[in-house]
Amino acid sequence: MLIEAVDLVKTFDKKDAVSGISLGVREGEFIALLGPNGAGKTTTVNMLSGLSKPTSGRIYYNSKPFTAEDISLKKQIGVVPQHNNVDRDLTVAENLRVHCKLFDINDEKKAIERALEFSGLTGHMDKTADKLSGGMKRRLVIARALLHNPRVLFLDEPTTGLDASVRRNIWDFVRTVNKQQGCTVILTTHYIEEAEVLADRVIIIDRGKIAAEGRVEPLKESVGRAALDIYTENGIETLHFADRQEAIHKLESITDEAKLRDVTLEDVYIKITGRRIDV
């Protein structure tokens, strides 16, 4: 197991933001921590990446205890925060060069060229960061986090605020990081589709605890394969069925407006928590 967390707790002002989370991540996996804002996703990632010290609990990398002071282990980690914390007055290349200095990267020129090519930013290397689009800034932040060839990349809400087309471009970029570079990726998101499209395994976090976890399809099948959204005077009532034929049979007896669709991860979340993800 590349990463193992045991009974992680993080308390702020006598209130638990994370309350006893335990999880494991295998080498090369793409994990999505899915849940609404305030669920404890970012706090969990901050502890796993050494940015925040757990109130209690243990973290292991390759069975070795991990602490924020362990520089050798931290060099194996790349972190992409929620916000684009690039230096707006520096060029793309200069932002990468600063990171090279901080991580004491020997062949700086080669590392920067590789990062620029991989991220598709070679043609923008001399632009100052404040002239980049939102999607390009996000690519720069991710490319910067990959400069020192980390074994694991933490992505905290990487596509928040981006429009749908740019979001999908970032998805392709992140998927390439995982599949072609073999980098283990841990993503936090409140976007259902993002977790479904990208993740090998989804961990649903609700109110600081793990509510469910597993591969996407088995999680959805635990609810059913087909869903009927029935539009009534009191709102939308959703029914789940083992297959589409059962749903169609039920649909024939419904007089209200209704929509037949496939089950999604949101159905799983609603079944577990009793509410929708509030984005």
PDB file of N, CA, C and O in Angstrom, residues 59-99:
ATOM      1  N   ILE A  59      -0.470   8.180   9.687  1.00  0.00           N
ATOM      2  CA  ILE A  59      -0.334   8.141   8.235  1.00  0.00           C
ATOM      3  C   ILE A  59       0.956   7.399   7.899  1.00  0.00           C
ATOM      4  O   ILE A  59       1.996   7.636   8.509  1.00  0.00           O
ATOM      5  N   TYR A  60       0.858   6.490   6.911  1.00  0.00           N
ATOM      6  CA  TYR A  60       2.029   5.724   6.489  1.00  0.00           C
ATOM      7  C   TYR A  60       2.208   5.855   4.976  1.00  0.00           C
ATOM      8  O   TYR A  60       1.225   5.851   4.221  1.00  0.00           O
ATOM      9  N   TYR A  61       3.455   5.990   4.549  1.00  0.00           N
ATOM     10  CA  TYR A  61       3.820   5.887   3.138  1.00  0.00           C
ATOM     11  C   TYR A  61       4.731   4.672   3.002  1.00  0.00           C
ATOM     12  O   TYR A  61       5.793   4.613   3.629  1.00  0.00           O
ATOM     13  N   ASN A  62       4.300   3.691   2.204  1.00  0.00           N
ATOM     14  CA  ASN A  62       5.056   2.438   2.074  1.00  0.00           C
ATOM     15  C   ASN A  62       5.382   1.842   3.443  1.00  0.00           C
ATOM     16  O   ASN A  62       6.524   1.424   3.695  1.00  0.00           O
ATOM     17  N   SER A  63       4.375   1.850   4.306  1.00  0.00           N
ATOM     18  CA  SER A  63       4.465   1.284   5.661  1.00  0.00           C
ATOM     19  C   SER A  63       5.380   2.075   6.590  1.00  0.00           C
ATOM     20  O   SER A  63       5.600   1.667   7.734  1.00  0.00           O
ATOM     21  N   LYS A  64       5.896   3.210   6.122  1.00  0.00           N
ATOM     22  CA  LYS A  64       6.760   4.047   6.957  1.00  0.00           C
ATOM     23  C   LYS A  64       5.944   5.205   7.527  1.00  0.00           C
ATOM     24  O   LYS A  64       5.267   5.909   6.782  1.00  0.00           O
ATOM     25  N   PRO A  65       6.002   5.429   8.855  1.00  0.00           N
ATOM     26  CA  PRO A  65       5.248   6.545   9.441  1.00  0.00           C
ATOM     27  C   PRO A  65       5.620   7.876   8.785  1.00  0.00           C
ATOM     28  O   PRO A  65       6.797   8.146   8.529  1.00  0.00           O
ATOM     29  N   PHE A  66       4.600   8.672   8.494  1.00  0.00           N
ATOM     30  CA  PHE A  66       4.792   9.955   7.804  1.00  0.00           C
ATOM     31  C   PHE A  66       4.501  11.115   8.738  1.00  0.00           C
ATOM     32  O   PHE A  66       3.496  11.132   9.441  1.00  0.00           O
ATOM     33  N   THR A  67       5.401  12.089   8.738  1.00  0.00           N
ATOM     34  CA  THR A  67       5.169  13.340   9.461  1.00  0.00           C
ATOM     35  C   THR A  67       5.530  14.500   8.535  1.00  0.00           C
ATOM     36  O   THR A  67       6.238  14.329   7.536  1.00  0.00           O
ATOM     37  N   ALA A  68       5.037  15.680   8.885  1.00  0.00           N
ATOM     38  CA  ALA A  68       5.299  16.863   8.065  1.00  0.00           C
ATOM     39  C   ALA A  68       6.780  17.226   8.021  1.00  0.00           C
ATOM     40  O   ALA A  68       7.233  17.949   7.136  1.00  0.00           O
ATOM     41  N   GLU A  69       7.552  16.720   8.977  1.00  0.00           N
ATOM     42  CA  GLU A  69       8.981  17.031   9.033  1.00  0.00           C
ATOM     43  C   GLU A  69       9.827  16.075   8.183  1.00  0.00           C
ATOM     44  O   GLU A  69      11.034  16.267   8.027  1.00  0.00           O
ATOM     45  N   ASP A  70       9.187  15.061   7.612  1.00  0.00           N
ATOM     46  CA  ASP A  70       9.910  14.057   6.829  1.00  0.00           C
ATOM     47  C   ASP A  70      10.117  14.579   5.403  1.00  0.00           C
ATOM     48  O   ASP A  70       9.285  14.365   4.513  1.00  0.00           O
ATOM     49  N   ILE A  71      11.227  15.263   5.188  1.00  0.00           N
ATOM     50  CA  ILE A  71      11.490  15.905   3.896  1.00  0.00           C
ATOM     51  C   ILE A  71      11.636  14.877   2.778  1.00  0.00           C
ATOM     52  O   ILE A  71      11.175  15.108   1.646  1.00  0.00           O
ATOM     53  N   SER A  72      12.273  13.743   3.043  1.00  0.00           N
ATOM     54  CA  SER A  72      12.482  12.740   2.000  1.00  0.00           C
ATOM     55  C   SER A  72      11.160  12.215   1.448  1.00  0.00           C
ATOM     56  O   SER A  72      11.014  11.994   0.242  1.00  0.00           O
ATOM     57  N   LEU A  73      10.175  12.023   2.338  1.00  0.00           N
ATOM     58  CA  LEU A  73       8.866  11.576   1.881  1.00  0.00           C
ATOM     59  C   LEU A  73       8.094  12.709   1.203  1.00  0.00           C
ATOM     60  O   LEU A  73       7.407  12.492   0.212  1.00  0.00           O
ATOM     61  N   LYS A  74       8.232  13.926   1.725  1.00  0.00           N
ATOM     62  CA  LYS A  74       7.499  15.051   1.144  1.00  0.00           C
ATOM     63  C   LYS A  74       7.963  15.350  -0.279  1.00  0.00           C
ATOM     64  O   LYS A  74       7.211  15.884  -1.091  1.00  0.00           O
ATOM     65  N   LYS A  75       9.214  14.992  -0.590  1.00  0.00           N
ATOM     66  CA  LYS A  75       9.716  15.197  -1.954  1.00  0.00           C
ATOM     67  C   LYS A  75       9.030  14.270  -2.954  1.00  0.00           C
ATOM     68  O   LYS A  75       9.147  14.475  -4.159  1.00  0.00           O
ATOM     69  N   GLN A  76       8.345  13.251  -2.454  1.00  0.00           N
ATOM     70  CA  GLN A  76       7.620  12.329  -3.327  1.00  0.00           C
ATOM     71  C   GLN A  76       6.186  12.788  -3.591  1.00  0.00           C
ATOM     72  O   GLN A  76       5.427  12.106  -4.269  1.00  0.00           O
ATOM     73  N   ILE A  77       5.837  13.955  -3.040  1.00  0.00           N
ATOM     74  CA  ILE A  77       4.458  14.443  -3.093  1.00  0.00           C
ATOM     75  C   ILE A  77       4.366  15.724  -3.923  1.00  0.00           C
ATOM     76  O   ILE A  77       5.194  16.621  -3.807  1.00  0.00           O
ATOM     77  N   GLY A  78       3.343  15.800  -4.768  1.00  0.00           N
ATOM     78  CA  GLY A  78       3.008  17.026  -5.481  1.00  0.00           C
ATOM     79  C   GLY A  78       1.623  17.477  -5.051  1.00  0.00           C
ATOM     80  O   GLY A  78       0.729  16.645  -4.882  1.00  0.00           O
ATOM     81  N   VAL A  79       1.449  18.778  -4.862  1.00  0.00           N
ATOM     82  CA  VAL A  79       0.168  19.296  -4.371  1.00  0.00           C
ATOM     83  C   VAL A  79      -0.335  20.416  -5.280  1.00  0.00           C
ATOM     84  O   VAL A  79       0.396  21.358  -5.587  1.00  0.00           O
ATOM     85  N   VAL A  80      -1.583  20.288  -5.709  1.00  0.00           N
ATOM     86  CA  VAL A  80      -2.255  21.339  -6.471  1.00  0.00           C
ATOM     87  C   VAL A  80      -3.394  21.871  -5.605  1.00  0.00           C
ATOM     88  O   VAL A  80      -4.396  21.176  -5.402  1.00  0.00           O
ATOM     89  N   PRO A  81      -3.254  23.086  -5.064  1.00  0.00           N
ATOM     90  CA  PRO A  81      -4.287  23.625  -4.160  1.00  0.00           C
ATOM     91  C   PRO A  81      -5.529  24.066  -4.921  1.00  0.00           C
ATOM     92  O   PRO A  81      -5.551  24.087  -6.163  1.00  0.00           O
ATOM     93  N   GLN A  82      -6.561  24.431  -4.176  1.00  0.00           N
ATOM     94  CA  GLN A  82      -7.810  24.861  -4.810  1.00  0.00           C
ATOM     95  C   GLN A  82      -7.626  26.102  -5.660  1.00  0.00           C
ATOM     96  O   GLN A  82      -8.238  26.247  -6.717  1.00  0.00           O
ATOM     97  N   HIS A  83      -6.787  27.003  -5.213  1.00  0.00           N
ATOM     98  CA  HIS A  83      -6.636  28.276  -5.899  1.00  0.00           C
ATOM     99  C   HIS A  83      -5.319  28.326  -6.668  1.00  0.00           C
ATOM    100  O   HIS A  83      -4.330  27.698  -6.280  1.00  0.00           O
ATOM    101  N   ASN A  84      -5.308  29.065  -7.768  1.00  0.00           N
ATOM    102  CA  ASN A  84      -4.119  29.180  -8.606  1.00  0.00           C
ATOM    103  C   ASN A  84      -3.108  30.114  -7.946  1.00  0.00           C
ATOM    104  O   ASN A  84      -3.115  31.322  -8.163  1.00  0.00           O
ATOM    105  N   ASN A  85      -2.216  29.533  -7.142  1.00  0.00           N
ATOM    106  CA  ASN A  85      -1.268  30.334  -6.376  1.00  0.00           C
ATOM    107  C   ASN A  85       0.048  30.569  -7.133  1.00  0.00           C
ATOM    108  O   ASN A  85       1.133  30.458  -6.579  1.00  0.00           O
ATOM    109  N   VAL A  86      -0.080  30.886  -8.418  1.00  0.00           N
ATOM    110  CA  VAL A  86       1.099  31.225  -9.211  1.00  0.00           C
ATOM    111  C   VAL A  86       1.474  32.679  -8.954  1.00  0.00           C
ATOM    112  O   VAL A  86       0.653  33.478  -8.487  1.00  0.00           O
ATOM    113  N   ASP A  87       2.713  33.030  -9.260  1.00  0.00           N
ATOM    114  CA  ASP A  87       3.146  34.425  -9.176  1.00  0.00           C
ATOM    115  C   ASP A  87       2.730  35.118 -10.463  1.00  0.00           C
ATOM    116  O   ASP A  87       3.272  34.861 -11.533  1.00  0.00           O
ATOM    117  N   ARG A  88       1.751  35.984 -10.364  1.00  0.00           N
ATOM    118  CA  ARG A  88       1.140  36.598 -11.549  1.00  0.00           C
ATOM    119  C   ARG A  88       2.103  37.481 -12.321  1.00  0.00           C
ATOM    120  O   ARG A  88       1.924  37.704 -13.523  1.00  0.00           O
ATOM    121  N   ASP A  89       3.136  38.012 -11.653  1.00  0.00           N
ATOM    122  CA  ASP A  89       4.071  38.924 -12.323  1.00  0.00           C
ATOM    123  C   ASP A  89       5.214  38.199 -13.018  1.00  0.00           C
ATOM    124  O   ASP A  89       5.979  38.806 -13.770  1.00  0.00           O
ATOM    125  N   LEU A  90       5.353  36.893 -12.775  1.00  0.00           N
ATOM    126  CA  LEU A  90       6.396  36.109 -13.422  1.00  0.00           C
ATOM    127  C   LEU A  90       5.844  35.414 -14.662  1.00  0.00           C
ATOM    128  O   LEU A  90       4.638  35.141 -14.752  1.00  0.00           O
ATOM    129  N   THR A  91       6.717  35.097 -15.587  1.00  0.00           N
ATOM    130  CA  THR A  91       6.291  34.344 -16.761  1.00  0.00           C
ATOM    131  C   THR A  91       6.038  32.888 -16.368  1.00  0.00           C
ATOM    132  O   THR A  91       6.385  32.451 -15.262  1.00  0.00           O
ATOM    133  N   VAL A  92       5.463  32.154 -17.304  1.00  0.00           N
ATOM    134  CA  VAL A  92       5.229  30.727 -17.082  1.00  0.00           C
ATOM    135  C   VAL A  92       6.536  30.020 -16.758  1.00  0.00           C
ATOM    136  O   VAL A  92       6.647  29.283 -15.774  1.00  0.00           O
ATOM    137  N   ALA A  93       7.564  30.275 -17.575  1.00  0.00           N
ATOM    138  CA  ALA A  93       8.863  29.629 -17.368  1.00  0.00           C
ATOM    139  C   ALA A  93       9.484  30.043 -16.037  1.00  0.00           C
ATOM    140  O   ALA A  93      10.089  29.218 -15.335  1.00  0.00           O
ATOM    141  N   GLU A  94       9.334  31.302 -15.672  1.00  0.00           N
ATOM    142  CA  GLU A  94       9.900  31.774 -14.404  1.00  0.00           C
ATOM    143  C   GLU A  94       9.208  31.145 -13.207  1.00  0.00           C
ATOM    144  O   GLU A  94       9.849  30.817 -12.201  1.00  0.00           O
ATOM    145  N   ASN A  95       7.893  30.948 -13.291  1.00  0.00           N
ATOM    146  CA  ASN A  95       7.171  30.256 -12.218  1.00  0.00           C
ATOM    147  C   ASN A  95       7.706  28.846 -12.033  1.00  0.00           C
ATOM    148  O   ASN A  95       7.900  28.389 -10.893  1.00  0.00           O
ATOM    149  N   LEU A  96       7.983  28.176 -13.131  1.00  0.00           N
ATOM    150  CA  LEU A  96       8.524  26.820 -13.052  1.00  0.00           C
ATOM    151  C   LEU A  96       9.954  26.836 -12.515  1.00  0.00           C
ATOM    152  O   LEU A  96      10.353  25.954 -11.749  1.00  0.00           O
ATOM    153  N   ARG A  97      10.711  27.842 -12.894  1.00  0.00           N
ATOM    154  CA  ARG A  97      12.110  27.933 -12.452  1.00  0.00           C
ATOM    155  C   ARG A  97      12.188  28.109 -10.934  1.00  0.00           C
ATOM    156  O   ARG A  97      13.066  27.530 -10.272  1.00  0.00           O
ATOM    157  N   VAL A  98      11.297  28.907 -10.367  1.00  0.00           N
ATOM    158  CA  VAL A  98      11.268  29.100  -8.918  1.00  0.00           C
ATOM    159  C   VAL A  98      11.035  27.764  -8.215  1.00  0.00           C
ATOM    160  O   VAL A  98      11.679  27.437  -7.218  1.00  0.00           O
ATOM    161  N   HIS A  99      10.116  26.961  -8.760  1.00  0.00           N
ATOM    162  CA  HIS A  99       9.824  25.652  -8.165  1.00  0.00           C
ATOM    163  C   HIS A  99      11.053  24.741  -8.252  1.00  0.00           C
ATOM    164  O   HIS A  99      11.337  23.981  -7.320  1.00  0.00           O
TER     165      HIS A  99
END
